Tab-separated table of C-alpha atoms and ligand atoms in Angstrom:
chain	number	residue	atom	x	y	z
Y	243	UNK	CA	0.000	0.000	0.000
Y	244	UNK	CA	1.364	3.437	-0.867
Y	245	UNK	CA	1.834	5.772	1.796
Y	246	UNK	CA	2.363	9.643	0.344
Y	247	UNK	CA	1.549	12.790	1.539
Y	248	UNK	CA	0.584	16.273	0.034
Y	249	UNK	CA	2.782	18.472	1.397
Y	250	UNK	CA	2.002	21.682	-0.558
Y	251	UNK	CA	-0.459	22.035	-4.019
Y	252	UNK	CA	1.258	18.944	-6.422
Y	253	UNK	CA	3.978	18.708	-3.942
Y	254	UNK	CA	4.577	15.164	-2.505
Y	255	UNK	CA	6.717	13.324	0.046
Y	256	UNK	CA	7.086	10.160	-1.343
Y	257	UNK	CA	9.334	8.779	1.309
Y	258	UNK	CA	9.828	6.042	3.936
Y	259	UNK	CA	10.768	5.303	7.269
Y	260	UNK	CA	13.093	2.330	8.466
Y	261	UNK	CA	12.849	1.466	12.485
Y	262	UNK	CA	14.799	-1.513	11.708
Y	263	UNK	CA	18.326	-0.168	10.767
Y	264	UNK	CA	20.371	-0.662	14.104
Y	265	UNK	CA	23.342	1.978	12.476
Y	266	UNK	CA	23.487	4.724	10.517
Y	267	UNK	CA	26.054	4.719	8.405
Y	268	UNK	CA	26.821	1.404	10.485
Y	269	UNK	CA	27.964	3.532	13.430
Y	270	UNK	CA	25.512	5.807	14.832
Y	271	UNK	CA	22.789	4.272	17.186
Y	272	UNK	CA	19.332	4.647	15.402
Y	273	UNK	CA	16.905	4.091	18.751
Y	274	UNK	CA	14.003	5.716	16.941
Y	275	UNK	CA	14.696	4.710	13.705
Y	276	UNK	CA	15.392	6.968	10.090
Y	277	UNK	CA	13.288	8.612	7.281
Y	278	UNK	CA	14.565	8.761	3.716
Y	279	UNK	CA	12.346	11.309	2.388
Y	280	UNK	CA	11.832	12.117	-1.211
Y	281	UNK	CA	9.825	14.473	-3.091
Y	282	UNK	CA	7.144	14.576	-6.236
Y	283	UNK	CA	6.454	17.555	-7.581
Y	284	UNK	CA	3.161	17.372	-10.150
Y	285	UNK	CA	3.250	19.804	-13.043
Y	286	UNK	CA	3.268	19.854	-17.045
Y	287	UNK	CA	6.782	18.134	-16.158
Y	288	UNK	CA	7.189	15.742	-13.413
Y	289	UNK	CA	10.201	15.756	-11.114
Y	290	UNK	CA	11.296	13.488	-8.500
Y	291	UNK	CA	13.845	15.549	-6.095
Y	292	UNK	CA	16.179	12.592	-4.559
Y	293	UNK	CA	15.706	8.750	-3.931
Y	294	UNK	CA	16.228	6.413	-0.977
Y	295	UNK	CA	18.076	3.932	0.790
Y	296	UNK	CA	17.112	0.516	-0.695
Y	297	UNK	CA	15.486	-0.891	2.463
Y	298	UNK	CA	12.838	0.734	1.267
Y	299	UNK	CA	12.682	0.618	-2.036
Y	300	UNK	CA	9.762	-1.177	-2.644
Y	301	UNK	CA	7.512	0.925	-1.008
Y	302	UNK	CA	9.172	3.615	-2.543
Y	303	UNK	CA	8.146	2.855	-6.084
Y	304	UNK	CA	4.636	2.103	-5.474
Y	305	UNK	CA	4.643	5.585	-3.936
Y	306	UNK	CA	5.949	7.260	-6.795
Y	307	UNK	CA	4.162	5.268	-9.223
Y	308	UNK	CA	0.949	5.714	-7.472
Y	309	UNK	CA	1.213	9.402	-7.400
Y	310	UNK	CA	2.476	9.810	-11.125
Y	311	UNK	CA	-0.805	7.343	-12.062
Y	312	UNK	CA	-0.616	7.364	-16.098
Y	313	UNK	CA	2.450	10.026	-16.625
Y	314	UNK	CA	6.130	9.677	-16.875
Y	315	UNK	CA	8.504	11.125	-15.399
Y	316	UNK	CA	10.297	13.803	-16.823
Y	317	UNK	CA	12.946	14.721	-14.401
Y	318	UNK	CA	14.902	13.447	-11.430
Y	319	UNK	CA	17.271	16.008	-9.688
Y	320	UNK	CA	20.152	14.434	-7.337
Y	321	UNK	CA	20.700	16.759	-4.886
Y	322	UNK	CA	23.191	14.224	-3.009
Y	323	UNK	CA	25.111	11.025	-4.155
Y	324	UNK	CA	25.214	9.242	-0.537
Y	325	UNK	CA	24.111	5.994	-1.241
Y	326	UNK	CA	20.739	6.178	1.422
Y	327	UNK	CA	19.395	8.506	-1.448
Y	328	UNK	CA	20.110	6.999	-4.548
Y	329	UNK	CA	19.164	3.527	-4.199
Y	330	UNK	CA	17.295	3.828	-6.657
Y	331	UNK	CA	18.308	6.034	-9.709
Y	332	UNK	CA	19.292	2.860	-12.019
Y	333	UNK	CA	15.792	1.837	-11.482
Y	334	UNK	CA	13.944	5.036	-12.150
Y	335	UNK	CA	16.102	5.300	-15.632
Y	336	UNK	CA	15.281	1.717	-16.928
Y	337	UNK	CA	11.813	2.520	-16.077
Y	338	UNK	CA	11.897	6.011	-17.639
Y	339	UNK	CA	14.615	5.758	-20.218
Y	340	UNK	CA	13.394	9.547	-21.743
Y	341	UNK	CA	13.711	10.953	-17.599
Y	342	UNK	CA	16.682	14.015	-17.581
Y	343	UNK	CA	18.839	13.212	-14.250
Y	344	UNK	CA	19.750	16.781	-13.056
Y	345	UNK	CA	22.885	16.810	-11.197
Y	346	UNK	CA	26.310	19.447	-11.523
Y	347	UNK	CA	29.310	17.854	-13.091
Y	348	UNK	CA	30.542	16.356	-9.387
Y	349	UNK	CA	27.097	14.687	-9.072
Y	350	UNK	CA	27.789	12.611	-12.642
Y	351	UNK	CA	31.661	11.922	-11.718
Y	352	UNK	CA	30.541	9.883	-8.588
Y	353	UNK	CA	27.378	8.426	-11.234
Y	354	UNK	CA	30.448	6.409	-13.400
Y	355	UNK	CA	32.472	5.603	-9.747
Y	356	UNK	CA	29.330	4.208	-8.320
Y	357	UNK	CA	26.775	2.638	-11.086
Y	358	UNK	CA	27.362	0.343	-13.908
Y	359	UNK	CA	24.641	1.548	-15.934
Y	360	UNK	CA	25.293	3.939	-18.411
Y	361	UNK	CA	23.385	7.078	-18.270
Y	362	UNK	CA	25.583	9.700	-19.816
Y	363	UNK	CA	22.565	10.127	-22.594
Y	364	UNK	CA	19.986	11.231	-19.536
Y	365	UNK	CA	22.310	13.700	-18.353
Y	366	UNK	CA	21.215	17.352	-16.876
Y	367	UNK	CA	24.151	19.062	-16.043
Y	368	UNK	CA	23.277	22.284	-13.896
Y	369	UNK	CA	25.567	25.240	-12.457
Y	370	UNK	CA	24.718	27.794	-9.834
Y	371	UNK	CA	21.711	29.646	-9.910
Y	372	UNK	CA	20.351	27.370	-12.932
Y	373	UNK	CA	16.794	27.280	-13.712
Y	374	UNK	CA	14.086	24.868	-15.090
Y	375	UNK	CA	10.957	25.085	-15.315
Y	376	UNK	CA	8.388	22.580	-14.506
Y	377	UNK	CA	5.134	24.665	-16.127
Y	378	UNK	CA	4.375	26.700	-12.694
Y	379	UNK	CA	6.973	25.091	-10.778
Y	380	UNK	CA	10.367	26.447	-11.248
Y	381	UNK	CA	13.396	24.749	-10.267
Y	382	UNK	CA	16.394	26.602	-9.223
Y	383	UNK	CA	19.834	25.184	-7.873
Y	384	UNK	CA	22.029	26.348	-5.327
Y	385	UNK	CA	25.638	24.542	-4.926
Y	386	UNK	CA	26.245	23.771	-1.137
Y	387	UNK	CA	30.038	21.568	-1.716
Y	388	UNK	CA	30.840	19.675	1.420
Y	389	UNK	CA	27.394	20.140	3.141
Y	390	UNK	CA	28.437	17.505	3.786
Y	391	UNK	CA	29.747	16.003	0.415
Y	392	UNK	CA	31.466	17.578	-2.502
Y	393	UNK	CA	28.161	17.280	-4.882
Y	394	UNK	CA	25.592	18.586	-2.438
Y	395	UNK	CA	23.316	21.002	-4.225
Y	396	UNK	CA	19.965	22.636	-2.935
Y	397	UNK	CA	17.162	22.746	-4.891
Y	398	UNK	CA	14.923	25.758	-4.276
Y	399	UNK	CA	11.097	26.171	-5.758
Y	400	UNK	CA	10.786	29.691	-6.388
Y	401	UNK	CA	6.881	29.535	-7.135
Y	402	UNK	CA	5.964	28.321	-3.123
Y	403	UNK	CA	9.576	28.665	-1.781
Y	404	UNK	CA	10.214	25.047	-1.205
Y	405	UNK	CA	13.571	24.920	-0.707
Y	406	UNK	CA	15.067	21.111	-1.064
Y	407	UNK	CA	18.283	20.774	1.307
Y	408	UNK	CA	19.796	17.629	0.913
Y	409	UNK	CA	20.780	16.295	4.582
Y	410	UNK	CA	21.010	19.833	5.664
Y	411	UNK	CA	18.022	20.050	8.788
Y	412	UNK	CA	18.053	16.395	8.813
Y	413	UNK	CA	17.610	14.983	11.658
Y	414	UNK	CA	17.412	10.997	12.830
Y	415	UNK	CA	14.253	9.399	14.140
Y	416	UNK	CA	11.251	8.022	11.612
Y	417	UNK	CA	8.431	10.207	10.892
Y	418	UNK	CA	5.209	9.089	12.667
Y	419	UNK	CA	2.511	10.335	10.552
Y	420	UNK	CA	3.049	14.172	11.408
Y	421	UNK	CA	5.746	15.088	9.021
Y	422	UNK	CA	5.686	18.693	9.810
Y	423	UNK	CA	8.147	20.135	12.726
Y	424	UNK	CA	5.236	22.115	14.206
Y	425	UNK	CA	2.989	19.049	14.427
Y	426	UNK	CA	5.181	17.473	16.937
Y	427	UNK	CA	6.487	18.037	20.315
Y	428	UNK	CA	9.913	18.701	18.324
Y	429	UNK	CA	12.131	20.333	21.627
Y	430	UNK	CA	10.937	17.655	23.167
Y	431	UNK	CA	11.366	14.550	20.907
Y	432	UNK	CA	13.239	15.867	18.251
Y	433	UNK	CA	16.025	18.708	19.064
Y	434	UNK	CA	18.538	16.138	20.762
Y	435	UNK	CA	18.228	13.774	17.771
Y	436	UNK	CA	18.468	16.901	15.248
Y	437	UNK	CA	21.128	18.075	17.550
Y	438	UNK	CA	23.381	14.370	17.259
Y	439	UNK	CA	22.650	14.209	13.638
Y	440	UNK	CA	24.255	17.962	12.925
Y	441	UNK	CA	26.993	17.623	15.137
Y	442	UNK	CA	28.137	13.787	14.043
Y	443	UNK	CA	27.151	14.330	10.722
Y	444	UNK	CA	27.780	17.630	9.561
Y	445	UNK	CA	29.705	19.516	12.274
Y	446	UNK	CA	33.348	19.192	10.241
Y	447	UNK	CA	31.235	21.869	7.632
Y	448	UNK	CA	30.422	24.391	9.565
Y	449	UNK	CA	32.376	27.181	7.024
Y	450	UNK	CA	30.404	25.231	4.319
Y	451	UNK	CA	27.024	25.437	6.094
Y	452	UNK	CA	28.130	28.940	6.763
Y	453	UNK	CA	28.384	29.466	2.952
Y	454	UNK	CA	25.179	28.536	2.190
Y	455	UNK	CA	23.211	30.268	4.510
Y	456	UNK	CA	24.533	33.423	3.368
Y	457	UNK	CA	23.674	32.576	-0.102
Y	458	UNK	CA	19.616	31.771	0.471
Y	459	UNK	CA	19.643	34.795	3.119
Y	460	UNK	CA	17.304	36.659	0.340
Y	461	UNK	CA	15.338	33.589	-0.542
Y	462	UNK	CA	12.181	33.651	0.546
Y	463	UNK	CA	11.695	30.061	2.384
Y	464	UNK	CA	8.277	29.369	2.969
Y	465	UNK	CA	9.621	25.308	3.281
Y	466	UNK	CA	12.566	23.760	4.377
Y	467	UNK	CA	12.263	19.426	3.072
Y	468	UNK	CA	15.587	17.606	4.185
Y	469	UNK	CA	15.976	14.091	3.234
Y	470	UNK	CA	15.725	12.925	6.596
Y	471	UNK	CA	13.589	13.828	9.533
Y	472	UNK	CA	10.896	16.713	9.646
Y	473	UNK	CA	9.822	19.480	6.923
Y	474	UNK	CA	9.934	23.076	8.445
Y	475	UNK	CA	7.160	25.533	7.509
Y	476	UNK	CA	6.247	28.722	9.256
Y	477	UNK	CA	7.815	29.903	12.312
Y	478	UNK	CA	9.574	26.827	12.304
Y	479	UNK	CA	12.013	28.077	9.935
Y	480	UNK	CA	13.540	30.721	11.450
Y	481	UNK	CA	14.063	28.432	14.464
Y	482	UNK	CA	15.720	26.123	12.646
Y	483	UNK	CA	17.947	27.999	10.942
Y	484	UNK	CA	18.999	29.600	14.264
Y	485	UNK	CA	19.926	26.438	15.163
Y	486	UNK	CA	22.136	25.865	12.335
Y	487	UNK	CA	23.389	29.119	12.302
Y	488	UNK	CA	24.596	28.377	16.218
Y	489	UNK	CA	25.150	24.799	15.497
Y	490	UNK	CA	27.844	25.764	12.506
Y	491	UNK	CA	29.781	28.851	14.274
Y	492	UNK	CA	30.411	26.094	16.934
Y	493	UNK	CA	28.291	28.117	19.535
Y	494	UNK	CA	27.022	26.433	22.779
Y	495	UNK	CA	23.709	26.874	23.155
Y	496	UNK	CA	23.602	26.324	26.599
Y	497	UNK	CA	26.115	27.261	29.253
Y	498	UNK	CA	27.009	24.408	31.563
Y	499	UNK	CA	28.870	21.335	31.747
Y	500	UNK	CA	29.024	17.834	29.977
Y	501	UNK	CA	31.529	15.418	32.466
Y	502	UNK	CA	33.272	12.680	30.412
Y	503	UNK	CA	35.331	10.323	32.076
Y	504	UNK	CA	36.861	6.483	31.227
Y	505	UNK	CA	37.220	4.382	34.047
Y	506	UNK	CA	37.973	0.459	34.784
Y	507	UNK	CA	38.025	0.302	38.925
Y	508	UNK	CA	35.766	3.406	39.541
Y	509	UNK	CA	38.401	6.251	40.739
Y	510	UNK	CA	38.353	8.360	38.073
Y	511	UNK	CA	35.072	8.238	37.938
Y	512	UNK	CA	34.472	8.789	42.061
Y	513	UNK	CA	36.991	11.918	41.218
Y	514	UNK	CA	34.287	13.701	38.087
Y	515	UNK	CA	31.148	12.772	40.542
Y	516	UNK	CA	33.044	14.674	43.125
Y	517	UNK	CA	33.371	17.041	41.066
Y	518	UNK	CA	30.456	17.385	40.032
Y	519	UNK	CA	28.614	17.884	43.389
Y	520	UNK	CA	30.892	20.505	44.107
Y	521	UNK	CA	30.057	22.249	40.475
Y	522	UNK	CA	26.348	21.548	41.831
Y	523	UNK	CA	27.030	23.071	45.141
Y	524	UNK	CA	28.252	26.304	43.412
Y	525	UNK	CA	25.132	26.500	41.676
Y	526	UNK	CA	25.896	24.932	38.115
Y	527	UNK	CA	22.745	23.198	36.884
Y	528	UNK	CA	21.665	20.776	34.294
Y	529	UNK	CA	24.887	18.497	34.296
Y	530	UNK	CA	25.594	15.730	32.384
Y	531	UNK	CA	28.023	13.173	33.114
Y	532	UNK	CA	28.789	9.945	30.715
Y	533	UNK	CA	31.293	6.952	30.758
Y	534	UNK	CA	32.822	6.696	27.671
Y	535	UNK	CA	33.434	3.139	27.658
Y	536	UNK	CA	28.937	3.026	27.974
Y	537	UNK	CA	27.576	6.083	26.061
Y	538	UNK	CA	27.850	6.291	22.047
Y	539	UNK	CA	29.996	8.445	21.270
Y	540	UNK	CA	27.703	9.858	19.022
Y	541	UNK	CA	25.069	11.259	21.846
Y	542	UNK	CA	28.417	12.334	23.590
Y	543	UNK	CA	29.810	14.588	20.892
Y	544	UNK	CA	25.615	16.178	20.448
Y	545	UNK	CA	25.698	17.204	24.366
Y	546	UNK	CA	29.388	18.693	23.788
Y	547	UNK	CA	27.612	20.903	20.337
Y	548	UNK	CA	25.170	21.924	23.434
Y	549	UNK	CA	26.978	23.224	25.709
Y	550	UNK	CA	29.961	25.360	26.868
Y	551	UNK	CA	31.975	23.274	29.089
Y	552	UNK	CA	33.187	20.187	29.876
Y	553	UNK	CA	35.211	18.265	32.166
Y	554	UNK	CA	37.084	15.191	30.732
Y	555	UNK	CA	38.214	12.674	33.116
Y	556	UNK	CA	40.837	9.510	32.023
Y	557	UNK	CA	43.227	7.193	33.636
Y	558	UNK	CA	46.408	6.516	31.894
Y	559	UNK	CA	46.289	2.805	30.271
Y	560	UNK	CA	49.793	1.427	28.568
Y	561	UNK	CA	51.678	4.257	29.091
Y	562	UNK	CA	48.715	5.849	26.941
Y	563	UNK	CA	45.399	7.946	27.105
Y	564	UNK	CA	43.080	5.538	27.944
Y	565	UNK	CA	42.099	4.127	24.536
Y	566	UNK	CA	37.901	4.685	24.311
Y	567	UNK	CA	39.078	8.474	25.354
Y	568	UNK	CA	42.101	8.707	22.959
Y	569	UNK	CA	39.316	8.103	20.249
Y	570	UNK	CA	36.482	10.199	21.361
Y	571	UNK	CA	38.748	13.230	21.491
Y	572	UNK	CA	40.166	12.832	18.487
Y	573	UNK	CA	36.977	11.992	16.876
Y	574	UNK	CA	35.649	15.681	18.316
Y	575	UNK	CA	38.968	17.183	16.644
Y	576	UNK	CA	38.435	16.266	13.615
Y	577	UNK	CA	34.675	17.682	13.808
Y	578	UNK	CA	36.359	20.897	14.576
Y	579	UNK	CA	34.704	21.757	18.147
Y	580	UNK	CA	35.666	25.157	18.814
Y	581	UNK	CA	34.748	27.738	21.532
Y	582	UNK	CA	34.415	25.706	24.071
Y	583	UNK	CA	36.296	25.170	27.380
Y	584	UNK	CA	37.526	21.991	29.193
Y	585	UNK	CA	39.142	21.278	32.479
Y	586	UNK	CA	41.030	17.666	32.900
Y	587	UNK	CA	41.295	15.142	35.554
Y	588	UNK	CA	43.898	12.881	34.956
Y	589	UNK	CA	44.443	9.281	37.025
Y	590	UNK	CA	47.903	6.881	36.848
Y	591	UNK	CA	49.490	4.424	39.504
Y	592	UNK	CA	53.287	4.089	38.099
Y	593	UNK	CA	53.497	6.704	35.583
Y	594	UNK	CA	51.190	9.489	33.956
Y	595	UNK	CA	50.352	9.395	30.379
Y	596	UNK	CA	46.800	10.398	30.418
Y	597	UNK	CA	47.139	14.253	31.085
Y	598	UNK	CA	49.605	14.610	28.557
Y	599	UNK	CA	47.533	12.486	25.815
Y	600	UNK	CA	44.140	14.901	26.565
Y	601	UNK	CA	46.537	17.926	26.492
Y	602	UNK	CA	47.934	17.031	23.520
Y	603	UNK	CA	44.616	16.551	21.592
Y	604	UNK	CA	43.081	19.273	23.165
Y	605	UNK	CA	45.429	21.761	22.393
Y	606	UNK	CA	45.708	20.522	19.078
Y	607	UNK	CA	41.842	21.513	18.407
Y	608	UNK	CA	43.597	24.557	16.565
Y	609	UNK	CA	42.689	27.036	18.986
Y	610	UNK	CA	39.304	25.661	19.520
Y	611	UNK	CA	38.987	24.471	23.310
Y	612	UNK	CA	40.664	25.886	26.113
Y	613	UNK	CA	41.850	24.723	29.058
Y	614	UNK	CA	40.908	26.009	32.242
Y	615	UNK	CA	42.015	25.290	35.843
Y	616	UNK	CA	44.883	23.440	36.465
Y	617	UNK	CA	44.500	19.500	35.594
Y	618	UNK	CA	44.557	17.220	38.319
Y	619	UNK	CA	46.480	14.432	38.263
Y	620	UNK	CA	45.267	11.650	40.639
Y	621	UNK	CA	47.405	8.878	42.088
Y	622	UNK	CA	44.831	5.780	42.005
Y	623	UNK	CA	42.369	7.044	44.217
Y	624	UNK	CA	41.626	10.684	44.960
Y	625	UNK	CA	42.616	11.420	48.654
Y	626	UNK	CA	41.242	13.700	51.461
Y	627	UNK	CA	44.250	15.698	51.233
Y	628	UNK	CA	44.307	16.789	47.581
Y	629	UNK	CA	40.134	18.122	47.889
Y	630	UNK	CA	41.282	21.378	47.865
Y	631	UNK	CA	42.150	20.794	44.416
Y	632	UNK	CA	39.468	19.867	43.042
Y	633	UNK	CA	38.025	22.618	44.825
Y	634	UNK	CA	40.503	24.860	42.570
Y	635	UNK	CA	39.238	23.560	39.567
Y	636	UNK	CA	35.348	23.657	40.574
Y	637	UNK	CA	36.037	27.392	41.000
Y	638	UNK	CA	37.858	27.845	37.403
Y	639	UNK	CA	34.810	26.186	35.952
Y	640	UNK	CA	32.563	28.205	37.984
Y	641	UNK	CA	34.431	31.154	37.579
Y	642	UNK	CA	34.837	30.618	33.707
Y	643	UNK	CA	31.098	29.898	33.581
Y	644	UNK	CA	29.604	32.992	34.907
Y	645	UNK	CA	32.169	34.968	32.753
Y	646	UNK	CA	30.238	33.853	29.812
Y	647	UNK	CA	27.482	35.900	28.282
Y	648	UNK	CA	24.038	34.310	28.345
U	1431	FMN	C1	46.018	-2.703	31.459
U	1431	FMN	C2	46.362	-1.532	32.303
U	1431	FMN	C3	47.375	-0.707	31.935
U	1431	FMN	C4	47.739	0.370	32.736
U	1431	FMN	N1	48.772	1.149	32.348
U	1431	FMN	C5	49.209	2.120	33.179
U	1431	FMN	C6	50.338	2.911	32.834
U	1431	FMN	O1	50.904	2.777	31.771
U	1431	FMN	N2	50.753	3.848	33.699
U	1431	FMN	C7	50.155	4.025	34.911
U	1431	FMN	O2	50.579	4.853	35.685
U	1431	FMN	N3	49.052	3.306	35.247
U	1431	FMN	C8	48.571	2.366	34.414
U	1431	FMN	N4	47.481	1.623	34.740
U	1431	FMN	C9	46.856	1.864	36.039
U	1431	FMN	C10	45.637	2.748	35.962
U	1431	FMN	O3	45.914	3.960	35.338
U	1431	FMN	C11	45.154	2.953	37.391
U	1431	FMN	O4	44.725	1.715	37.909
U	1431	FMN	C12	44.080	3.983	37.534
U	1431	FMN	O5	43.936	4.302	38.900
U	1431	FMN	C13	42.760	3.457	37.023
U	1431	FMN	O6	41.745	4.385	37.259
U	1431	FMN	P1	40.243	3.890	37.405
U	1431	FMN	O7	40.054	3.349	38.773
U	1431	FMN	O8	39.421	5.080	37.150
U	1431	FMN	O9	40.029	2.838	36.383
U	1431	FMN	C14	47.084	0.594	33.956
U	1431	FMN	C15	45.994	-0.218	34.297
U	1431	FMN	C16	45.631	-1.261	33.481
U	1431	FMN	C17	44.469	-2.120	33.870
């Protein structure tokens, strides 16, 4: 049975949902499932904007059959090459062999690296600011390279001001019926998951997402259709985009504090909840504390994007960082955090390695995290006689934390 929605006058989402994929991209946890969405737009042409994954492929074509009925289809515009969207191209062509595939010249290059098929004869090539028209529909394309691949391309409708954004506003979690952002409880359900999709996903490109939002600033967007997660309409919009606008300048949106720690016996991790209540005690609020070794990274890295501060607590493990640490760190360098600050807590019984690795990574975040307080470097177990430490370093967080502006 085909399941499609009107989303605007001969506009369609044509798209699925899959609750059964444990991993995106075979690494990041999908508890509420993903949408692929995918668009139909009705007119004296016919254009399909995007594909999906091929878990659901079959109800994908009885979708967009069902909602062409007798007529072809004239066009099919790629505005992304990652395979969850283009499951089905060689499909559509053999079963429109006339259709025009609009993509820029990076879009066809990765066509010949990834299909067998030859379809250099249904070619579109567009450049920036292209347009087509569809009869009252009119198509327009924006290049957005590396949000978050090289080929990325928006598609705008200038008629309704539909714009198309490839993963851009994507979120994770299947749509349950309500496919609108204002239908839905979104801060409540949806922001963290929008939140850990951005930051894992996209955060490297925040110059790129930068780039693009100063292009469409004098577009008027009266629709914002990712290929995953919600559609924006309405006052929606400008909330989202404030999101992404914080999201890409790497600007907490919260102050406060995110405590990450590794930790085989427990001491490390009795140091950071010490910590902690003393943070508490000062007044800090809305804490979160995670074990590395337990917590996806992924959700990790989304409360980091949140907030201001963190605290990042390790022991040292074969004359190393403690490995699960090593990799999270390094995994938030090369998303380029920036402006954010971090105070260490270091633990060893022979010889310390683990302040040095964080340092070392840390520092390395060109520029982007700095280091506050003085780390603490704990022999095994914390003892009574080195609290006033840690009281140090609860008053540089503090002390750092008020100093921010709200
Ligand atoms: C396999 C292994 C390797 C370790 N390597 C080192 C080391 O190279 N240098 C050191 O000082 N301590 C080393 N340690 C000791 C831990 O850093 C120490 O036990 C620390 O207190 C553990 O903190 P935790 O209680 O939070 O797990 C090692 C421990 C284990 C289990």
């Amino acid at each position: 049975m085909h399941c499609v929605h009107e989303i605007s006058p001969n506009i369609y989402w044509v798209g699925g949902n899959d609750r059964r994929l444990e991993r995106f991209e075979n690494m990041f946890p999908l508890p509420n499932g993903v949408s692929y969405n995918s668009y139909l737009i009705m007119d004296e042409k016919t254009a399909l904007i995007d594909t999906v994954d091929e878990a659901i492929s079959a109800l994908y074509l009885e979708n967009v059959t069902h909602v062409l009925g007798s007529r072809k289809l004239d066009y099919l515009v790629i505005n992304h090459m990652e395979p969850d969207h283009c499951a089905n191209i060689e499909e559509i062509v053999r079963r429109f062999p006339e259709i025009q595939v609009i993509g820029n010249p990076k879009t066809f290059q990765y066509f010949r690296q990834y299909y067998s098929l030859d379809m250099s004869s249904n070619y579109l090539e567009v450049n920036e600011g292209q347009e087509i028209s569809l009869g009252e529909h009119t198509l327009r394309f924006y290049m957005a390279p590396m949000v978050h691949w090289p080929e990325v391309m928006f598609t705008y409708e200038i008629s309704k001001g539909v714009l198309f954004a490839a993963d851009a506003f994507g979120s994770f979690g299947a749509i349950s019926g309500n496919l609108f952002a204002d239908e839905v409880e979104f801060d409540n359900v949806f922001l963290d998951e929008a939140r850990r999709y951005y930051s894992n996903i996209v955060g490297r490109y925040g110059s790129q997402v930068q780039a693009i939002l100063k292009k469409l600033a004098g577009a008027e967007i009266n629709m914002l259709c990712s290929l995953h997660g919600l559609i924006w309409r309405g006052d929606k919009i400008p909330y989202i985009l404030d999101k992404y606008d914080k999201w890409s300048r790497y600007l907490p949106e919260k102050k406060g504090v995110v405590l990450i720690y590794a930790s085989m016996y427990g001491n490390t991790e009795n140091a950071m909840n010490a910590l902690a209540i003393k943070l508490s005690k000062r007044g800090v609020k809305d804490m979160r504390m995670y074990d590395v070794s337990k917590t996806h990274p992924s959700y990790i890295i989304s409360d980091i994007w949140k907030y201001s501060h963190m605290v990042i607590g390790s022991p040292t493990y074969n004359m190393h960082l403690y490995f699960v640490m090593d990799s999270l760190l390094r995994e938030l360098a090369v998303l380029g955090i920036k402006n954010r600050k971090a105070a260490l807590i270091g633990n060893h019984t022979w010889s310390s390695s683990a302040i040095k690795g964080m340092l070392e990574i840390v520092e390395g975040m060109k520029g982007g995290v700095e280091v506050i307080g003085t780390p603490l470097d704990i022999r095994s177990t914390l003892k009574p006689e080195r609290e006033p430490e840690l009281d140090e370093l609860a008053d540089a967080i503090y002390a750092s934390l008020i100093e921010l502006e709200d």
